[in-house]
Amino acid sequence: MKERQLQIKLPGVPQAKQGREIPPQWEWTEAGVWTERMLATLERGIRGGKWYSLDDKVWKMENLQRAVEKVAAGKSPKKADGRKCRRYAEQSAQRLPQLQRMLQEGRFEPKPAQRVWIPKLGSKEMRPLGVPPVENRVVEMALRNVLEPIFEHTFAENSYGFRPGRGAKDALRRVDGLLKAGKTWVVDADLKGYFR
């Protein structure tokens, strides 16, 4: 049986917080980077519209560790890339301090991506794909953890691609809602060859 703690409110005495208390729309942000105070500033807007001194958040060890976890998550151990990501995660205690120093000193230089060819869906053609080294992805993810919340709240409400808490099914629900509301216009765009 769980015991309940009795909390008594005394006048003039602030209550202890239970973890990070943030609005639900920011639950996806990285706790090791985005403090309650920073998120409150993000909500009300920052003076001058510019954030300063965020680079120390990128190389913060807690952020780098979470970045490694995110990069390795969901990668198949049956594929070479998945094995590389998992190996990096297993060795992160030894590798991250050096990466952190390189970032702090401005010496980190991303390595070139490896070119691989993958089959195009429904075609006999092959499509080129650049696979960046794991360490590049770790730094990119650490940067994303810092920068994404700054830009996320300025994006269009009807934008669903590659956004936290949103996806293709949300876009389909929006289309369904618009159709039910009587909207009937459809725009069809052919982007063949757009990404060449």
mmCIF file with all atom_site columns, N, CA and C in Angstrom, residues 159-195:
data_model
loop_
_atom_site.group_PDB
_atom_site.id
_atom_site.type_symbol
_atom_site.label_atom_id
_atom_site.label_alt_id
_atom_site.label_comp_id
_atom_site.label_asym_id
_atom_site.label_entity_id
_atom_site.label_seq_id
_atom_site.pdbx_PDB_ins_code
_atom_site.Cartn_x
_atom_site.Cartn_y
_atom_site.Cartn_z
_atom_site.occupancy
_atom_site.B_iso_or_equiv
_atom_site.pdbx_formal_charge
_atom_site.auth_seq_id
_atom_site.auth_comp_id
_atom_site.auth_asym_id
_atom_site.auth_atom_id
_atom_site.pdbx_PDB_model_num
ATOM 1   N N  . SER A 1 159 ? 1.005   23.118 -40.286 1.00 0.00 ? 159 SER A N  1
ATOM 2   C CA . SER A 1 159 ? 2.207   22.413 -40.729 1.00 0.00 ? 159 SER A CA 1
ATOM 3   C C  . SER A 1 159 ? 2.372   21.163 -39.854 1.00 0.00 ? 159 SER A C  1
ATOM 4   N N  . TYR A 1 160 ? 2.527   20.008 -40.489 1.00 0.00 ? 160 TYR A N  1
ATOM 5   C CA . TYR A 1 160 ? 2.554   18.751 -39.721 1.00 0.00 ? 160 TYR A CA 1
ATOM 6   C C  . TYR A 1 160 ? 3.842   17.938 -39.892 1.00 0.00 ? 160 TYR A C  1
ATOM 7   N N  . GLY A 1 161 ? 4.629   18.237 -40.908 1.00 0.00 ? 161 GLY A N  1
ATOM 8   C CA . GLY A 1 161 ? 5.799   17.413 -41.187 1.00 0.00 ? 161 GLY A CA 1
ATOM 9   C C  . GLY A 1 161 ? 6.965   17.668 -40.254 1.00 0.00 ? 161 GLY A C  1
ATOM 10  N N  . PHE A 1 162 ? 7.511   16.595 -39.705 1.00 0.00 ? 162 PHE A N  1
ATOM 11  C CA . PHE A 1 162 ? 8.720   16.639 -38.889 1.00 0.00 ? 162 PHE A CA 1
ATOM 12  C C  . PHE A 1 162 ? 8.600   17.606 -37.713 1.00 0.00 ? 162 PHE A C  1
ATOM 13  N N  . ARG A 1 163 ? 7.452   17.555 -37.033 1.00 0.00 ? 163 ARG A N  1
ATOM 14  C CA . ARG A 1 163 ? 7.234   18.411 -35.883 1.00 0.00 ? 163 ARG A CA 1
ATOM 15  C C  . ARG A 1 163 ? 6.881   17.558 -34.677 1.00 0.00 ? 163 ARG A C  1
ATOM 16  N N  . PRO A 1 164 ? 7.326   17.979 -33.478 1.00 0.00 ? 164 PRO A N  1
ATOM 17  C CA . PRO A 1 164 ? 7.037   17.186 -32.278 1.00 0.00 ? 164 PRO A CA 1
ATOM 18  C C  . PRO A 1 164 ? 5.536   17.106 -32.008 1.00 0.00 ? 164 PRO A C  1
ATOM 19  N N  . GLY A 1 165 ? 5.078   15.901 -31.734 1.00 0.00 ? 165 GLY A N  1
ATOM 20  C CA . GLY A 1 165 ? 3.671   15.688 -31.407 1.00 0.00 ? 165 GLY A CA 1
ATOM 21  C C  . GLY A 1 165 ? 2.736   15.791 -32.590 1.00 0.00 ? 165 GLY A C  1
ATOM 22  N N  . ARG A 1 166 ? 3.268   15.812 -33.796 1.00 0.00 ? 166 ARG A N  1
ATOM 23  C CA . ARG A 1 166 ? 2.452   15.905 -35.003 1.00 0.00 ? 166 ARG A CA 1
ATOM 24  C C  . ARG A 1 166 ? 2.948   14.905 -36.026 1.00 0.00 ? 166 ARG A C  1
ATOM 25  N N  . GLY A 1 167 ? 2.057   14.522 -36.926 1.00 0.00 ? 167 GLY A N  1
ATOM 26  C CA . GLY A 1 167 ? 2.448   13.586 -37.966 1.00 0.00 ? 167 GLY A CA 1
ATOM 27  C C  . GLY A 1 167 ? 1.413   13.517 -39.069 1.00 0.00 ? 167 GLY A C  1
ATOM 28  N N  . ALA A 1 168 ? 1.580   12.553 -39.938 1.00 0.00 ? 168 ALA A N  1
ATOM 29  C CA . ALA A 1 168 ? 0.714   12.400 -41.104 1.00 0.00 ? 168 ALA A CA 1
ATOM 30  C C  . ALA A 1 168 ? -0.745  12.183 -40.696 1.00 0.00 ? 168 ALA A C  1
ATOM 31  N N  . LYS A 1 169 ? -0.976  11.426 -39.643 1.00 0.00 ? 169 LYS A N  1
ATOM 32  C CA . LYS A 1 169 ? -2.361  11.169 -39.222 1.00 0.00 ? 169 LYS A CA 1
ATOM 33  C C  . LYS A 1 169 ? -3.039  12.450 -38.734 1.00 0.00 ? 169 LYS A C  1
ATOM 34  N N  . ASP A 1 170 ? -2.277  13.334 -38.111 1.00 0.00 ? 170 ASP A N  1
ATOM 35  C CA . ASP A 1 170 ? -2.834  14.626 -37.694 1.00 0.00 ? 170 ASP A CA 1
ATOM 36  C C  . ASP A 1 170 ? -3.237  15.448 -38.917 1.00 0.00 ? 170 ASP A C  1
ATOM 37  N N  . ALA A 1 171 ? -2.405  15.397 -39.952 1.00 0.00 ? 171 ALA A N  1
ATOM 38  C CA . ALA A 1 171 ? -2.723  16.116 -41.188 1.00 0.00 ? 171 ALA A CA 1
ATOM 39  C C  . ALA A 1 171 ? -3.986  15.543 -41.822 1.00 0.00 ? 171 ALA A C  1
ATOM 40  N N  . LEU A 1 172 ? -4.119  14.219 -41.817 1.00 0.00 ? 172 LEU A N  1
ATOM 41  C CA . LEU A 1 172 ? -5.319  13.585 -42.370 1.00 0.00 ? 172 LEU A CA 1
ATOM 42  C C  . LEU A 1 172 ? -6.567  13.963 -41.569 1.00 0.00 ? 172 LEU A C  1
ATOM 43  N N  . ARG A 1 173 ? -6.444  14.037 -40.249 1.00 0.00 ? 173 ARG A N  1
ATOM 44  C CA . ARG A 1 173 ? -7.579  14.456 -39.417 1.00 0.00 ? 173 ARG A CA 1
ATOM 45  C C  . ARG A 1 173 ? -7.985  15.898 -39.745 1.00 0.00 ? 173 ARG A C  1
ATOM 46  N N  . ARG A 1 174 ? -6.989  16.739 -39.999 1.00 0.00 ? 174 ARG A N  1
ATOM 47  C CA . ARG A 1 174 ? -7.264  18.133 -40.358 1.00 0.00 ? 174 ARG A CA 1
ATOM 48  C C  . ARG A 1 174 ? -7.999  18.196 -41.700 1.00 0.00 ? 174 ARG A C  1
ATOM 49  N N  . VAL A 1 175 ? -7.531  17.425 -42.691 1.00 0.00 ? 175 VAL A N  1
ATOM 50  C CA . VAL A 1 175 ? -8.190  17.386 -43.995 1.00 0.00 ? 175 VAL A CA 1
ATOM 51  C C  . VAL A 1 175 ? -9.621  16.882 -43.832 1.00 0.00 ? 175 VAL A C  1
ATOM 52  N N  . ASP A 1 176 ? -9.800  15.835 -43.043 1.00 0.00 ? 176 ASP A N  1
ATOM 53  C CA . ASP A 1 176 ? -11.134 15.290 -42.804 1.00 0.00 ? 176 ASP A CA 1
ATOM 54  C C  . ASP A 1 176 ? -12.049 16.355 -42.191 1.00 0.00 ? 176 ASP A C  1
ATOM 55  N N  . GLY A 1 177 ? -11.534 17.083 -41.227 1.00 0.00 ? 177 GLY A N  1
ATOM 56  C CA . GLY A 1 177 ? -12.310 18.146 -40.593 1.00 0.00 ? 177 GLY A CA 1
ATOM 57  C C  . GLY A 1 177 ? -12.687 19.240 -41.583 1.00 0.00 ? 177 GLY A C  1
ATOM 58  N N  . LEU A 1 178 ? -11.754 19.609 -42.461 1.00 0.00 ? 178 LEU A N  1
ATOM 59  C CA . LEU A 1 178 ? -12.043 20.631 -43.465 1.00 0.00 ? 178 LEU A CA 1
ATOM 60  C C  . LEU A 1 178 ? -13.083 20.146 -44.465 1.00 0.00 ? 178 LEU A C  1
ATOM 61  N N  . LEU A 1 179 ? -12.982 18.874 -44.865 1.00 0.00 ? 179 LEU A N  1
ATOM 62  C CA . LEU A 1 179 ? -13.978 18.320 -45.786 1.00 0.00 ? 179 LEU A CA 1
ATOM 63  C C  . LEU A 1 179 ? -15.365 18.322 -45.152 1.00 0.00 ? 179 LEU A C  1
ATOM 64  N N  . LYS A 1 180 ? -15.429 17.932 -43.889 1.00 0.00 ? 180 LYS A N  1
ATOM 65  C CA . LYS A 1 180 ? -16.718 17.922 -43.181 1.00 0.00 ? 180 LYS A CA 1
ATOM 66  C C  . LYS A 1 180 ? -17.270 19.330 -42.987 1.00 0.00 ? 180 LYS A C  1
ATOM 67  N N  . ALA A 1 181 ? -16.370 20.321 -42.965 1.00 0.00 ? 181 ALA A N  1
ATOM 68  C CA . ALA A 1 181 ? -16.796 21.712 -42.821 1.00 0.00 ? 181 ALA A CA 1
ATOM 69  C C  . ALA A 1 181 ? -17.216 22.320 -44.157 1.00 0.00 ? 181 ALA A C  1
ATOM 70  N N  . GLY A 1 182 ? -17.126 21.518 -45.233 1.00 0.00 ? 182 GLY A N  1
ATOM 71  C CA . GLY A 1 182 ? -17.583 21.995 -46.534 1.00 0.00 ? 182 GLY A CA 1
ATOM 72  C C  . GLY A 1 182 ? -16.492 22.526 -47.447 1.00 0.00 ? 182 GLY A C  1
ATOM 73  N N  . LYS A 1 183 ? -15.256 22.457 -47.035 1.00 0.00 ? 183 LYS A N  1
ATOM 74  C CA . LYS A 1 183 ? -14.151 22.902 -47.900 1.00 0.00 ? 183 LYS A CA 1
ATOM 75  C C  . LYS A 1 183 ? -13.936 21.832 -48.966 1.00 0.00 ? 183 LYS A C  1
ATOM 76  N N  . THR A 1 184 ? -13.805 22.242 -50.230 1.00 0.00 ? 184 THR A N  1
ATOM 77  C CA . THR A 1 184 ? -13.709 21.258 -51.309 1.00 0.00 ? 184 THR A CA 1
ATOM 78  C C  . THR A 1 184 ? -12.528 21.467 -52.233 1.00 0.00 ? 184 THR A C  1
ATOM 79  N N  . TRP A 1 185 ? -11.747 22.506 -52.055 1.00 0.00 ? 185 TRP A N  1
ATOM 80  C CA . TRP A 1 185 ? -10.613 22.743 -52.935 1.00 0.00 ? 185 TRP A CA 1
ATOM 81  C C  . TRP A 1 185 ? -9.447  21.824 -52.565 1.00 0.00 ? 185 TRP A C  1
ATOM 82  N N  . VAL A 1 186 ? -8.782  21.295 -53.592 1.00 0.00 ? 186 VAL A N  1
ATOM 83  C CA . VAL A 1 186 ? -7.602  20.454 -53.399 1.00 0.00 ? 186 VAL A CA 1
ATOM 84  C C  . VAL A 1 186 ? -6.503  20.979 -54.304 1.00 0.00 ? 186 VAL A C  1
ATOM 85  N N  . VAL A 1 187 ? -5.319  21.083 -53.791 1.00 0.00 ? 187 VAL A N  1
ATOM 86  C CA . VAL A 1 187 ? -4.168  21.488 -54.602 1.00 0.00 ? 187 VAL A CA 1
ATOM 87  C C  . VAL A 1 187 ? -3.279  20.270 -54.746 1.00 0.00 ? 187 VAL A C  1
ATOM 88  N N  . ASP A 1 188 ? -2.984  19.908 -55.990 1.00 0.00 ? 188 ASP A N  1
ATOM 89  C CA . ASP A 1 188 ? -2.138  18.760 -56.266 1.00 0.00 ? 188 ASP A CA 1
ATOM 90  C C  . ASP A 1 188 ? -0.854  19.269 -56.902 1.00 0.00 ? 188 ASP A C  1
ATOM 91  N N  . ALA A 1 189 ? 0.274   18.958 -56.325 1.00 0.00 ? 189 ALA A N  1
ATOM 92  C CA . ALA A 1 189 ? 1.552   19.410 -56.865 1.00 0.00 ? 189 ALA A CA 1
ATOM 93  C C  . ALA A 1 189 ? 2.430   18.202 -57.136 1.00 0.00 ? 189 ALA A C  1
ATOM 94  N N  . ASP A 1 190 ? 3.068   18.199 -58.286 1.00 0.00 ? 190 ASP A N  1
ATOM 95  C CA . ASP A 1 190 ? 3.979   17.116 -58.655 1.00 0.00 ? 190 ASP A CA 1
ATOM 96  C C  . ASP A 1 190 ? 5.398   17.595 -58.410 1.00 0.00 ? 190 ASP A C  1
ATOM 97  N N  . LEU A 1 191 ? 6.071   16.958 -57.481 1.00 0.00 ? 191 LEU A N  1
ATOM 98  C CA . LEU A 1 191 ? 7.420   17.378 -57.119 1.00 0.00 ? 191 LEU A CA 1
ATOM 99  C C  . LEU A 1 191 ? 8.494   16.457 -57.678 1.00 0.00 ? 191 LEU A C  1
ATOM 100 N N  . LYS A 1 192 ? 8.183   15.739 -58.750 1.00 0.00 ? 192 LYS A N  1
ATOM 101 C CA . LYS A 1 192 ? 9.134   14.791 -59.327 1.00 0.00 ? 192 LYS A CA 1
ATOM 102 C C  . LYS A 1 192 ? 10.453  15.505 -59.656 1.00 0.00 ? 192 LYS A C  1
ATOM 103 N N  . GLY A 1 193 ? 11.507  14.939 -59.195 1.00 0.00 ? 193 GLY A N  1
ATOM 104 C CA . GLY A 1 193 ? 12.834  15.504 -59.474 1.00 0.00 ? 193 GLY A CA 1
ATOM 105 C C  . GLY A 1 193 ? 13.172  16.713 -58.629 1.00 0.00 ? 193 GLY A C  1
ATOM 106 N N  . TYR A 1 194 ? 12.318  17.120 -57.725 1.00 0.00 ? 194 TYR A N  1
ATOM 107 C CA . TYR A 1 194 ? 12.531  18.322 -56.916 1.00 0.00 ? 194 TYR A CA 1
ATOM 108 C C  . TYR A 1 194 ? 13.777  18.216 -56.050 1.00 0.00 ? 194 TYR A C  1
ATOM 109 N N  . PHE A 1 195 ? 14.068  17.038 -55.546 1.00 0.00 ? 195 PHE A N  1
ATOM 110 C CA . PHE A 1 195 ? 15.186  16.873 -54.605 1.00 0.00 ? 195 PHE A CA 1
ATOM 111 C C  . PHE A 1 195 ? 16.475  16.430 -55.268 1.00 0.00 ? 195 PHE A C  1
#
